[in-house]
């Protein structure tokens, strides 16, 4: 602790009198209800790095499905989603989705794997922004 010479000695005594004599352990610092051990499945998830990419766990989420359909139709309305292979999210200036899916092109019925990324910014627009759409080789 750095203390400058501007403090009178009485204040220094007062300050040091309330410092603990030993460092507190992590258990002493946090009450029991702040324990990191829990049976709650939401809190048992691996820590996520802010701004990092994470797996989207609920591929059946209505909001995700709706935004995915809007992004696909914005890019190519002739593609029908057959199966979602993987979906990831990343917090950017909004929520970025990176989705790999199997799709069928109408009317030819050709099936391809696609990678689609888009950003949802509901405070700007309800439509997907910054859509990138590629066929996976």
mmCIF file of C-alpha atoms in Angstrom:
data_model
loop_
_atom_site.group_PDB
_atom_site.id
_atom_site.type_symbol
_atom_site.label_atom_id
_atom_site.label_comp_id
_atom_site.label_asym_id
_atom_site.label_seq_id
_atom_site.Cartn_x
_atom_site.Cartn_y
_atom_site.Cartn_z
ATOM 1 C CA UNK A 1 0.000 0.000 0.000
ATOM 2 C CA UNK A 2 1.434 3.315 -1.038
ATOM 3 C CA UNK A 3 0.756 6.181 1.336
ATOM 4 C CA UNK A 4 2.161 9.593 0.610
ATOM 5 C CA UNK A 5 3.646 11.975 3.143
ATOM 6 C CA UNK A 6 0.532 14.192 3.001
ATOM 7 C CA UNK A 7 -1.247 12.154 5.694
ATOM 8 C CA UNK A 8 -0.769 13.064 9.377
ATOM 9 C CA UNK A 9 0.594 10.221 11.506
ATOM 10 C CA UNK A 10 -2.728 9.919 13.412
ATOM 11 C CA UNK A 11 -4.511 8.996 10.185
ATOM 12 C CA UNK A 12 -1.869 6.395 9.383
ATOM 13 C CA UNK A 13 -2.423 4.708 12.745
ATOM 14 C CA UNK A 14 -6.178 4.757 12.204
ATOM 15 C CA UNK A 15 -5.774 3.279 8.726
ATOM 16 C CA UNK A 16 -3.398 0.487 9.778
ATOM 17 C CA UNK A 17 -5.423 -0.406 12.875
ATOM 18 C CA UNK A 18 -8.199 -1.810 10.698
ATOM 19 C CA UNK A 19 -6.078 -3.870 8.314
ATOM 20 C CA UNK A 20 -6.322 -7.632 8.897
ATOM 21 C CA UNK A 21 -3.239 -9.293 10.355
ATOM 22 C CA UNK A 22 -3.405 -12.144 7.846
ATOM 23 C CA UNK A 23 -4.615 -12.246 4.249
ATOM 24 C CA UNK A 24 -8.193 -13.407 3.892
ATOM 25 C CA UNK A 25 -8.730 -16.667 2.102
ATOM 26 C CA UNK A 26 -11.215 -16.812 -0.758
ATOM 27 C CA UNK A 27 -13.633 -18.735 1.469
ATOM 28 C CA UNK A 28 -13.572 -15.985 4.122
ATOM 29 C CA UNK A 29 -14.148 -13.228 1.579
ATOM 30 C CA UNK A 30 -17.336 -14.635 0.050
ATOM 31 C CA UNK A 31 -20.493 -15.626 1.894
ATOM 32 C CA UNK A 32 -21.831 -19.142 1.252
ATOM 33 C CA UNK A 33 -24.498 -17.972 -1.182
ATOM 34 C CA UNK A 34 -21.716 -16.733 -3.518
ATOM 35 C CA UNK A 35 -20.203 -20.199 -3.884
ATOM 36 C CA UNK A 36 -19.135 -21.165 -7.402
ATOM 37 C CA UNK A 37 -20.249 -24.756 -6.777
ATOM 38 C CA UNK A 38 -23.868 -25.164 -7.761
ATOM 39 C CA UNK A 39 -26.363 -27.635 -9.128
ATOM 40 C CA UNK A 40 -27.868 -24.958 -11.359
ATOM 41 C CA UNK A 41 -27.154 -26.043 -14.979
ATOM 42 C CA UNK A 42 -26.956 -22.413 -16.130
ATOM 43 C CA UNK A 43 -24.149 -21.646 -13.681
ATOM 44 C CA UNK A 44 -22.292 -24.895 -14.401
ATOM 45 C CA UNK A 45 -21.421 -23.774 -17.934
ATOM 46 C CA UNK A 46 -17.806 -23.167 -18.821
ATOM 47 C CA UNK A 47 -16.685 -19.563 -18.360
ATOM 48 C CA UNK A 48 -17.059 -17.522 -21.533
ATOM 49 C CA UNK A 49 -14.494 -14.986 -22.626
ATOM 50 C CA UNK A 50 -16.179 -11.636 -23.343
ATOM 51 C CA UNK A 51 -16.290 -11.174 -27.099
ATOM 52 C CA UNK A 52 -15.340 -14.823 -27.629
ATOM 53 C CA UNK A 53 -17.235 -17.284 -29.802
ATOM 54 C CA UNK A 54 -19.495 -19.793 -27.998
ATOM 55 C CA UNK A 55 -21.642 -22.693 -29.130
ATOM 56 C CA UNK A 56 -25.351 -21.947 -29.332
ATOM 57 C CA UNK A 57 -26.874 -24.594 -27.097
ATOM 58 C CA UNK A 58 -30.547 -24.354 -28.055
ATOM 59 C CA UNK A 59 -30.836 -24.731 -31.820
ATOM 60 C CA UNK A 60 -34.634 -24.796 -31.478
ATOM 61 C CA UNK A 61 -34.840 -21.316 -29.909
ATOM 62 C CA UNK A 62 -37.654 -19.399 -31.651
ATOM 63 C CA UNK A 63 -35.715 -16.121 -31.810
ATOM 64 C CA UNK A 64 -32.691 -17.857 -33.351
ATOM 65 C CA UNK A 65 -34.835 -19.773 -35.874
ATOM 66 C CA UNK A 66 -36.669 -16.601 -36.878
ATOM 67 C CA UNK A 67 -33.463 -14.605 -37.367
ATOM 68 C CA UNK A 68 -31.876 -17.492 -39.309
ATOM 69 C CA UNK A 69 -34.857 -17.739 -41.674
ATOM 70 C CA UNK A 70 -34.761 -13.967 -42.228
ATOM 71 C CA UNK A 71 -31.006 -14.013 -42.949
ATOM 72 C CA UNK A 72 -31.320 -16.921 -45.404
ATOM 73 C CA UNK A 73 -34.233 -15.331 -47.246
ATOM 74 C CA UNK A 74 -32.417 -11.990 -47.352
ATOM 75 C CA UNK A 75 -29.527 -13.732 -49.109
ATOM 76 C CA UNK A 76 -31.347 -16.294 -51.266
ATOM 77 C CA UNK A 77 -35.041 -17.015 -50.842
ATOM 78 C CA UNK A 78 -34.751 -20.210 -52.935
ATOM 79 C CA UNK A 79 -32.805 -22.072 -50.207
ATOM 80 C CA UNK A 80 -34.698 -24.296 -47.791
ATOM 81 C CA UNK A 81 -32.941 -25.189 -44.516
ATOM 82 C CA UNK A 82 -32.844 -28.975 -44.094
ATOM 83 C CA UNK A 83 -30.617 -29.373 -41.039
ATOM 84 C CA UNK A 84 -28.534 -27.087 -38.811
ATOM 85 C CA UNK A 85 -25.076 -28.595 -38.379
ATOM 86 C CA UNK A 86 -23.684 -26.063 -35.903
ATOM 87 C CA UNK A 87 -24.408 -22.595 -34.601
ATOM 88 C CA UNK A 88 -22.154 -20.231 -32.683
ATOM 89 C CA UNK A 89 -22.670 -16.798 -31.207
ATOM 90 C CA UNK A 90 -20.388 -13.881 -30.484
ATOM 91 C CA UNK A 91 -21.210 -10.646 -28.705
ATOM 92 C CA UNK A 92 -20.134 -7.770 -30.942
ATOM 93 C CA UNK A 93 -22.089 -4.560 -31.518
ATOM 94 C CA UNK A 94 -25.100 -6.839 -31.273
ATOM 95 C CA UNK A 95 -25.228 -10.629 -31.397
ATOM 96 C CA UNK A 96 -23.353 -12.294 -34.245
ATOM 97 C CA UNK A 97 -24.509 -15.736 -35.353
ATOM 98 C CA UNK A 98 -22.239 -18.097 -37.298
ATOM 99 C CA UNK A 99 -24.342 -20.970 -38.617
ATOM 100 C CA UNK A 100 -23.411 -23.995 -40.680
ATOM 101 C CA UNK A 101 -26.411 -25.723 -42.215
ATOM 102 C CA UNK A 102 -27.488 -28.123 -44.920
ATOM 103 C CA UNK A 103 -29.845 -26.543 -47.432
ATOM 104 C CA UNK A 104 -31.769 -27.450 -50.546
ATOM 105 C CA UNK A 105 -31.876 -25.093 -53.517
ATOM 106 C CA UNK A 106 -35.280 -24.860 -55.176
ATOM 107 C CA UNK A 107 -36.296 -25.814 -57.867
ATOM 108 C CA UNK A 108 -33.213 -27.975 -58.650
ATOM 109 C CA UNK A 109 -33.313 -29.806 -55.276
ATOM 110 C CA UNK A 110 -29.509 -29.730 -55.037
ATOM 111 C CA UNK A 111 -28.289 -30.090 -51.448
ATOM 112 C CA UNK A 112 -25.274 -28.099 -50.230
ATOM 113 C CA UNK A 113 -23.675 -27.145 -46.935
ATOM 114 C CA UNK A 114 -23.650 -23.418 -46.252
ATOM 115 C CA UNK A 115 -21.975 -21.111 -43.769
ATOM 116 C CA UNK A 116 -23.973 -18.037 -42.879
ATOM 117 C CA UNK A 117 -22.974 -15.269 -40.504
ATOM 118 C CA UNK A 118 -25.084 -12.293 -39.574
ATOM 119 C CA UNK A 119 -25.508 -9.770 -36.776
ATOM 120 C CA UNK A 120 -28.741 -9.010 -34.975
ATOM 121 C CA UNK A 121 -29.023 -5.436 -33.699
ATOM 122 C CA UNK A 122 -32.631 -5.105 -32.518
ATOM 123 C CA UNK A 123 -32.191 -1.465 -31.463
ATOM 124 C CA UNK A 124 -31.356 -0.600 -35.108
ATOM 125 C CA UNK A 125 -33.479 -3.060 -37.091
ATOM 126 C CA UNK A 126 -35.388 -6.291 -36.627
ATOM 127 C CA UNK A 127 -33.721 -7.571 -39.810
ATOM 128 C CA UNK A 128 -30.297 -9.285 -39.836
ATOM 129 C CA UNK A 129 -27.355 -6.986 -40.591
ATOM 130 C CA UNK A 130 -23.945 -7.668 -42.191
ATOM 131 C CA UNK A 131 -24.993 -10.966 -43.767
ATOM 132 C CA UNK A 132 -22.216 -13.174 -45.204
ATOM 133 C CA UNK A 133 -23.266 -16.314 -47.049
ATOM 134 C CA UNK A 134 -20.943 -18.964 -48.489
ATOM 135 C CA UNK A 135 -21.165 -22.501 -49.805
ATOM 136 C CA UNK A 136 -18.931 -24.809 -47.793
ATOM 137 C CA UNK A 137 -16.527 -26.789 -49.955
#
